[in-house]
Amino acid sequence: MANHAAKSRTALGGRLRSMTDTNLLMSITIIVFVLMYLFAMIVLQKGFLKPQTLFNILNANAALIILSCGMTLVMITGGIDISVGGVTALVSMSCAVYLDYHGGSVFGSLLLALGIGLAFGLIQGYLVAFLEIQPFIVTLAGMFFARGMTTIVNTKQFNVTHEGFLRLKDARIIIPFLGSYNKRGDYIDAYIEIGVVVALLIVAILFFVLKWTKTGRNFYAVGGNKQSALMLGINVKRTVFLSHLLCGILAGIGGFVYFMHVGSGSPSHAAGAEMNAIASSIIGGTMLTGGVGNIIGTLFGVMSLALIQNIVSSIGLDQAWWTGITIAAMLCLFLVIQSVIIARRKRANLSAAAGSKE
Amino acid sequence: MTTKSARGKGESFLSGLLRHQIVIPIAALLLLAIFNLIVDPSFFRITFGYNSAGNPVLKGYPITIIDYGTELAILAIGMTLVTAASGGQDISVGAAIAIAGSVILRILCGTGESTDGLQAPIIVAVLVACVVAMIFGAFNGALVAFFKIQPMVATLILFTAGRSIAAWINHNELPVTSDAGFKAFGNFLPGIPIPAPCFFAVGCFIVTWALLKFTNLGLYVQSVGINEKTSRLNGLNPEFIKLVTYVLLGLCVAVSGFIKVARLGTINYSVIAKDIEMDAILAVALGGNALGGGKFNMPASILGAYVIQFLTTTLYKFDVQSDALSAYKAIVVIVLVVLSAPTVREKLSTLVKKLRNTNQTVPSA
Amino acid sequence: MREGSVLEMHGIYKSFPGVKALQNVDFRLCAGEIHALMGENGAGKSTLIKVLTGVYQKDAGEIRIEGKGTVQIRSPQEAQRAGISTVYQEISLCPNLSVAENIFLGRGEEKLLSWRKMNQQAGKLLDSLGIRVKPTQQLASCSIAVQQMVAIARAVDMDCRVLILDEPTSSLDESEVAKLFQLMRDLKKRGVGIIFVTHFLDQVYDVCDKITVLRDGKLVGEYAIENLPRVELVSKMLGKELDDMADIKNDIPVFNEEKAAPVYEVKNLSSTEGIEPFDFYIRRGEVNGFTGLLGSGRSESVRAIFGADKVTGGEVRMDGKSVKITKPIEAMKNGIGYLAEDRKRDGIIGDLSVRENIILALQVKTGFFKPFSKAQQIKFADEYIKLLDVKTASVNTPIKSLSGGNQQKVILGRWLLTHPKYLILDEPTRGIDVGTKVDIQKLVLKLASEGMSVTFISSETDEMLRTCSRLIVMRDRKQVGELTGDQLTQNTIMNTIAGGEKE
């Protein structure tokens, strides 16, 4: 009898509960994104009907997508990395100086970017994983170090004039059939930048890694419960180290993509990028407490964030401060949603557990 | 036998000394002082003169440190409480200072462009700024206490939005006031050669001391920070206490914001109090307080703040660019946290023991 | 290695700062036996297991495994590789992952996962063990019992030679325990050696073949089950003859119910922790108790009385006057004190000094703006340190550096300092040495004779019998009986707990 009742209760208790936290939070994000885009297309129309608007969002945010992917990895293991914005600035500046003042090659600058990212990943990963220092403090120091170093490398903003690099920067990948006609009736091709391809490739690879490889699942296990993960035979320290290492490398790549997009070096580049990356991850359904999150969600998190900024400015609130306020409001909303959902589920589980005991 | 007991005594003396948290910032202070003494003893020279307004003023690096350390020291008070109660730090204090400063100037200058006269009494502006800053503090506190969001992430929201809100309050204009009475609070009061902010600092210290002495704030905050569940069972309301610490930090922010804008008579939303959250957290850590919450030592935190300012001033003296400062400070932070990490400490102590053992066996043999 | 052994541990030493947790302990496990590891809290059972599973590194000693010779176990992975699997008392699985993932996590060499294959295998395994749960379900949404079974399924599937079950039954109900025992016997037939750690004596005599007893970090001995009657086992664990503990019996209080008025009275009290709404009262100078198995709702009941959990209903009267108690502070203001079950989590404030821990409750009761002076605090602390004979270096020693029993006395002092009319003690004697246990029992009786009302909860029934004049029996979060006078015997209690609804 009791068993029967419990069964019907779980059936009633719904699909929602049988959904994993990761999928639930990601679905919310995707739904919100689609609704917002539909709203923009129907109410605001203007550019939102053109596919290029979507591509432009991608073009402008390719670097942020890569940074957010790294952030998501770290956050899934229960950590945080706020040095990514600083690393991005440092990479842009170093590459710019290397190309223009030291006559470096494009390939060399790419290596430089990767090297910087790798160095940050290695050191921060070591401090967090093996010396067990709070990730926030370590990466806060990393962020300040990177920002300071950017100024030490070069104080002034300047545009890169290296030819090979400019060719790469202006390279566009034409998307067939999705172009639009301008006022004079000329057909304009829809395009994306190389950075977008890199970003989407990284999203795809990481999605695969997190879903189908053992290493990927270890990230979730460690974030879910470090102690348990250790008992289950997972090398927790190595996993945490790996997440920071990957995040560092991705920050290097993201930095280079950013550099390709802006084509200049400046100490104020990528200001607040770390916060945007964290916000995107959270909006994309990654839990701060670790163990829950998804790369696809993160992609939509970045897109949602960019989209709402676009919407806000096309409504006419185009002053600079609205950007900060909108991001913060959205972040706040999703944080509260997360905290409420998790509290709800906990209660539901408790009563389910008590119920099954009767 | 005798060597053993002597060693025991030596160890207990050393560890007893190290148990006093305040030793850490004092040691750092001495280190910096000695460094400056060796490199350039004139660092410590204090001169007496008159400023452009004809007021008697004291000048010199030590004065600069005490003067410019004010905001940081006041923030360190609030940050210590927040850290102790909630086991995390508020990273939005810089942005909140921008808001408080913006509010003050908005009230003083009105909506017009720059004016000479003040549109409202200074005290009104300060009180309104206090209320506003406390409301933002309460917002952070509510997210932390009631929604159980990690402090650093909860305050990320205001960190992201704060400077935008500050700009919005003044419609992105840069109000400037040249009112001497107002600016005196950030510089020198007529006839007094000691910088005015120092008096604010002392005032805040006294209030804090009284708060810790004549109320149970310290006991409650530490109890909640160490063990929330037990605290609840002993009749405390942990959520409320956490909220209170954030509101108090809001108050500290308002005072700091007032001093900041009074120094210049104007505000630059993106630059004012830039990176001060880092310094404030560093001050708490340098004071030997656990960043994970629990027990705290207020004087150590305050001293920590002045040590940071000492470091900043020293770096400035060596012509380090203000934007590059953060790189050096970051290195200090890393060295500090690495040394205080439990795993490193354990290794160090075993190393010390080994060294001591070899030292002691050699003479006896 | 001796014939038939799968595991031998020789001369194991392990110490922590200030504590010698294990001294020269030997342990031998044969293939196909279920071997109970017994001892009081702090005897070294869990340390021994943690050494064996690589969580702690032993200081000295040798571990040998059949077919592998002497092995070094430096991490849980190495333990797993050596064929040692463990199911812990606290679930050590990842709540955010699915059931199937939890079974296969951290195992196998292949780098890629096949979800379909994994779910299939998990389904088969769970079926074969009779565990009814979907492999794809998120672990957090399963009941604790199911989570425990999943952990066992994982261990079983790992083809282990040595299976350690560290108090696996504390969160399982009877039928689940029976299922588990069936499983253990099956594994035994397959030649697996099982180390079984439990507090339930019945279960030991139900299922085990041998018993190894530890006390104070030392080996007491290894016994075949048939050679060690219960009474002897208990006295070996405690290191005392049973008579030592009986002397207190003479002091059984003669409590005259009729005379005293109820101090506390409640009707239809309920809380969010899922206990049936219940009525309860206690008279002036009375000692009563809640008894029942772990998880029967006895702690939840007293927590509801104190307002420790969210109270959802009930009419409370103190001394006949209607009052509202929904929060601890309200209970305290009405003269109730509550010593919580889990000392570490709900009792001590670890980093604070003994002095601060003693004055905390009274200080909170007195108010935010009226802090005691340092001298006053020291006076209070000294008073109770003396009264309760707390062994501490000074009043300023952090409480976490005291032993468990002394910590408990400090917390007891904290509540006595508030001079409660009604004191609730939830497992005050758990995990502390026998001497202190007797002290606390005596103290309870003395307080009652001075007019305080006390509710006393303990897992050890004889302790309850010695102190309480009325017992409320709980089962499945319901009150199922109330025993007084002549009914207060082990047998009646056991029968009431077990209940008459046998199928």
XYZ file of N, CA, C and O in Angstrom, chain B residues 228-310:
332
model
N 27.023 28.496 12.749
C 25.718 29.125 12.587
C 24.627 28.333 13.301
O 23.747 28.902 13.936
N 24.698 27.016 13.198
C 23.633 26.187 13.770
C 23.601 26.323 15.282
O 22.543 26.477 15.876
N 24.785 26.229 15.898
C 24.833 26.380 17.346
C 24.331 27.755 17.750
O 23.586 27.893 18.714
N 24.729 28.771 17.008
C 24.304 30.122 17.338
C 22.789 30.222 17.351
O 22.201 30.827 18.241
N 22.169 29.586 16.363
C 20.710 29.642 16.297
C 20.107 28.983 17.539
O 19.162 29.493 18.145
N 20.693 27.854 17.935
C 20.155 27.140 19.092
C 20.417 27.894 20.389
O 19.827 27.582 21.412
N 21.319 28.868 20.353
C 21.544 29.660 21.544
C 20.814 30.990 21.476
O 21.170 31.945 22.155
N 19.811 31.028 20.627
C 18.926 32.179 20.620
C 19.321 33.307 19.698
O 18.666 34.334 19.672
N 20.407 33.124 18.946
C 20.790 34.182 18.017
C 20.030 34.025 16.710
O 19.532 32.948 16.390
N 19.970 35.104 15.959
C 19.357 35.063 14.641
C 20.462 35.293 13.608
O 20.783 36.433 13.286
N 21.082 34.213 13.106
C 22.271 34.371 12.259
C 22.025 35.233 11.028
O 22.873 36.044 10.677
N 20.847 35.071 10.417
C 20.571 35.853 9.209
C 20.611 37.342 9.538
O 21.210 38.137 8.823
N 19.951 37.693 10.636
C 19.873 39.096 10.990
C 21.269 39.650 11.303
O 21.607 40.759 10.898
N 22.058 38.861 11.999
C 23.389 39.345 12.374
C 24.258 39.559 11.134
O 24.977 40.549 11.013
N 24.147 38.634 10.179
C 24.899 38.828 8.929
C 24.446 40.107 8.234
O 25.256 40.906 7.775
N 23.128 40.271 8.175
C 22.581 41.464 7.539
C 23.144 42.720 8.204
O 23.566 43.657 7.531
N 23.177 42.705 9.537
C 23.658 43.871 10.279
C 25.113 44.187 9.903
O 25.469 45.344 9.695
N 25.940 43.152 9.761
C 27.338 43.437 9.424
C 27.434 44.120 8.058
O 28.243 45.018 7.879
N 26.595 43.690 7.122
C 26.647 44.324 5.800
C 26.151 45.761 5.868
O 26.654 46.643 5.176
N 25.142 46.005 6.707
C 24.644 47.372 6.859
C 25.729 48.247 7.499
O 25.947 49.385 7.079
N 26.425 47.686 8.486
C 27.511 48.450 9.109
C 28.612 48.755 8.101
O 29.167 49.852 8.080
N 28.904 47.777 7.246
C 29.896 48.027 6.201
C 29.407 49.155 5.298
O 30.196 49.994 4.862
N 28.098 49.179 5.042
C 27.513 50.252 4.249
C 27.806 51.613 4.874
O 28.161 52.570 4.187
N 27.693 51.664 6.200
C 27.980 52.908 6.916
C 29.447 53.315 6.726
O 29.760 54.476 6.451
N 30.329 52.332 6.855
C 31.757 52.608 6.644
C 31.988 53.129 5.230
O 32.786 54.039 5.010
N 31.284 52.532 4.273
C 31.408 52.947 2.880
C 31.005 54.404 2.724
O 31.687 55.184 2.054
N 29.906 54.788 3.367
C 29.419 56.164 3.237
C 30.459 57.150 3.769
O 30.745 58.167 3.134
N 31.043 56.840 4.930
C 32.045 57.743 5.507
C 33.252 57.840 4.573
O 33.757 58.934 4.283
N 33.706 56.681 4.081
C 34.846 56.684 3.163
C 34.530 57.477 1.910
O 35.366 58.234 1.412
N 33.320 57.290 1.397
C 32.912 57.997 0.179
C 32.925 59.499 0.402
O 33.376 60.262 -0.463
N 32.456 59.907 1.579
C 32.442 61.337 1.903
C 33.864 61.905 1.889
O 34.134 62.943 1.290
N 34.780 61.195 2.523
C 36.161 61.685 2.564
C 36.743 61.734 1.152
O 37.401 62.698 0.765
N 36.465 60.687 0.377
C 36.998 60.629 -0.991
C 36.564 61.834 -1.820
O 37.388 62.460 -2.491
N 35.262 62.155 -1.798
C 34.817 63.279 -2.629
C 35.243 64.610 -2.027
O 35.480 65.575 -2.746
N 35.360 64.655 -0.692
C 35.774 65.910 -0.058
C 37.224 66.248 -0.418
O 37.614 67.403 -0.470
N 38.032 65.218 -0.660
C 39.428 65.472 -1.032
C 39.519 66.287 -2.320
O 40.345 67.171 -2.456
N 38.669 65.944 -3.302
C 38.799 66.549 -4.630
C 37.693 67.539 -4.940
O 37.839 68.378 -5.815
N 36.572 67.414 -4.246
C 35.442 68.269 -4.572
C 34.726 67.811 -5.831
O 33.842 68.482 -6.334
N 35.120 66.664 -6.346
C 34.454 66.142 -7.540
C 34.567 64.623 -7.539
O 35.107 64.039 -6.601
N 34.051 64.026 -8.586
C 34.044 62.566 -8.616
C 34.279 62.075 -10.034
O 33.827 62.683 -10.999
N 35.051 61.015 -10.165
C 35.179 60.337 -11.457
C 34.696 58.915 -11.231
O 35.324 58.128 -10.540
N 33.533 58.618 -11.817
C 32.827 57.395 -11.451
C 33.645 56.120 -11.661
O 33.521 55.157 -10.913
N 34.447 56.115 -12.719
C 35.144 54.863 -13.000
C 36.477 54.762 -12.273
O 37.088 53.702 -12.249
N 36.929 55.848 -11.686
C 38.252 55.810 -11.058
C 38.184 55.879 -9.537
O 39.015 55.293 -8.853
N 37.158 56.553 -9.007
C 37.110 56.763 -7.560
C 37.138 55.424 -6.814
O 36.453 54.473 -7.182
N 38.002 55.352 -5.817
C 38.126 54.164 -4.968
C 38.337 52.897 -5.791
O 37.868 51.829 -5.449
N 39.061 53.030 -6.899
C 39.294 51.871 -7.751
C 40.150 50.851 -7.004
O 41.099 51.204 -6.318
N 39.797 49.625 -7.119
C 40.550 48.509 -6.516
C 40.625 48.573 -4.995
O 41.410 47.870 -4.386
N 39.800 49.421 -4.392
C 39.911 49.545 -2.933
C 39.409 48.272 -2.246
O 39.837 47.942 -1.147
N 38.503 47.529 -2.913
C 38.000 46.289 -2.310
C 39.150 45.305 -2.091
O 39.232 44.639 -1.071
N 40.042 45.286 -3.079
C 41.212 44.413 -2.965
C 42.052 44.788 -1.745
O 42.447 43.951 -0.948
N 42.282 46.092 -1.593
C 43.084 46.566 -0.463
C 42.406 46.251 0.862
O 43.056 45.879 1.832
N 41.092 46.438 0.890
C 40.369 46.211 2.145
C 40.431 44.727 2.535
O 40.646 44.385 3.699
N 40.240 43.848 1.547
C 40.320 42.420 1.834
C 41.730 42.068 2.294
O 41.941 41.320 3.246
N 42.683 42.663 1.613
C 44.084 42.428 1.954
C 44.371 42.875 3.386
O 45.090 42.195 4.129
N 43.778 44.009 3.783
C 43.985 44.507 5.144
C 43.484 43.500 6.164
O 44.142 43.219 7.164
N 42.313 42.929 5.883
C 41.745 41.936 6.793
C 42.669 40.712 6.867
O 42.959 40.196 7.948
N 43.135 40.277 5.712
C 44.001 39.099 5.678
C 45.332 39.383 6.368
O 45.842 38.562 7.128
N 45.848 40.563 6.123
C 47.130 40.939 6.716
C 47.012 41.037 8.230
O 47.973 40.795 8.960
N 45.814 41.361 8.702
C 45.567 41.410 10.136
C 45.507 40.025 10.749
O 45.236 39.887 11.929
N 45.738 39.021 9.948
C 45.777 37.660 10.463
C 44.401 37.058 10.670
O 44.255 36.017 11.296
N 43.359 37.710 10.133
C 42.017 37.170 10.282
C 41.752 36.116 9.214
O 42.155 36.280 8.072
N 41.065 35.051 9.613
C 40.739 34.010 8.652
C 39.714 34.553 7.674
O 38.704 35.107 8.085
N 39.994 34.397 6.369
C 39.046 34.897 5.380
C 37.819 34.004 5.311
O 36.831 34.337 4.690
N 37.889 32.854 5.942
C 36.743 31.947 5.971
C 35.790 32.253 7.124
O 34.853 31.506 7.358
N 36.036 33.317 7.845
C 35.115 33.715 8.893
C 35.521 33.221 10.262
O 36.468 32.476 10.418
N 34.779 33.664 11.259
C 35.040 33.243 12.623
C 35.684 34.337 13.447
O 35.246 35.477 13.396
N 36.703 33.963 14.185
C 37.306 34.939 15.100
C 37.945 36.102 14.339
O 38.447 35.913 13.230
N 37.877 37.270 14.950
C 38.544 38.408 14.306
C 39.266 39.258 15.330
O 38.998 39.181 16.525
N 40.194 40.037 14.828
C 40.933 40.969 15.667
C 40.894 42.329 14.988
O 41.552 42.548 13.975
N 40.081 43.233 15.527
C 39.841 44.503 14.850
C 41.092 45.375 14.758
O 41.417 45.881 13.673
N 41.833 45.591 15.863
C 43.036 46.436 15.742
C 44.009 45.913 14.690
O 44.604 46.690 13.949
N 44.122 44.586 14.600
C 45.035 44.009 13.615
C 44.608 44.364 12.204
O 45.429 44.690 11.348
N 43.293 44.313 11.952
C 42.783 44.677 10.620
C 43.105 46.128 10.297
O 43.535 46.458 9.196
N 42.853 46.990 11.281
C 43.075 48.419 11.049
C 44.559 48.678 10.779
O 44.929 49.392 9.845
N 45.390 48.045 11.590
C 46.822 48.187 11.373
C 47.194 47.653 9.990
O 48.004 48.245 9.273
N 46.556 46.553 9.616
C 46.774 45.972 8.289
C 46.493 46.991 7.200
O 47.236 47.097 6.225
N 45.421 47.775 7.383
C 45.067 48.781 6.385
C 46.184 49.797 6.224
O 46.542 50.184 5.108
N 46.746 50.221 7.357
C 47.813 51.220 7.254
C 49.079 50.611 6.647
O 49.841 51.296 5.958
N 49.294 49.326 6.906
C 50.445 48.671 6.276
C 50.303 48.692 4.758
O 51.253 48.972 4.021
N 49.076 48.426 4.289
C 48.832 48.449 2.844
C 49.114 49.835 2.284
O 49.744 49.999 1.242
N 48.631 50.850 3.020
C 48.848 52.209 2.556
C 50.342 52.533 2.547
O 50.848 53.200 1.649
N 51.028 52.029 3.552
C 52.491 52.191 3.643
C 53.132 51.614 2.380
O 53.968 52.252 1.722
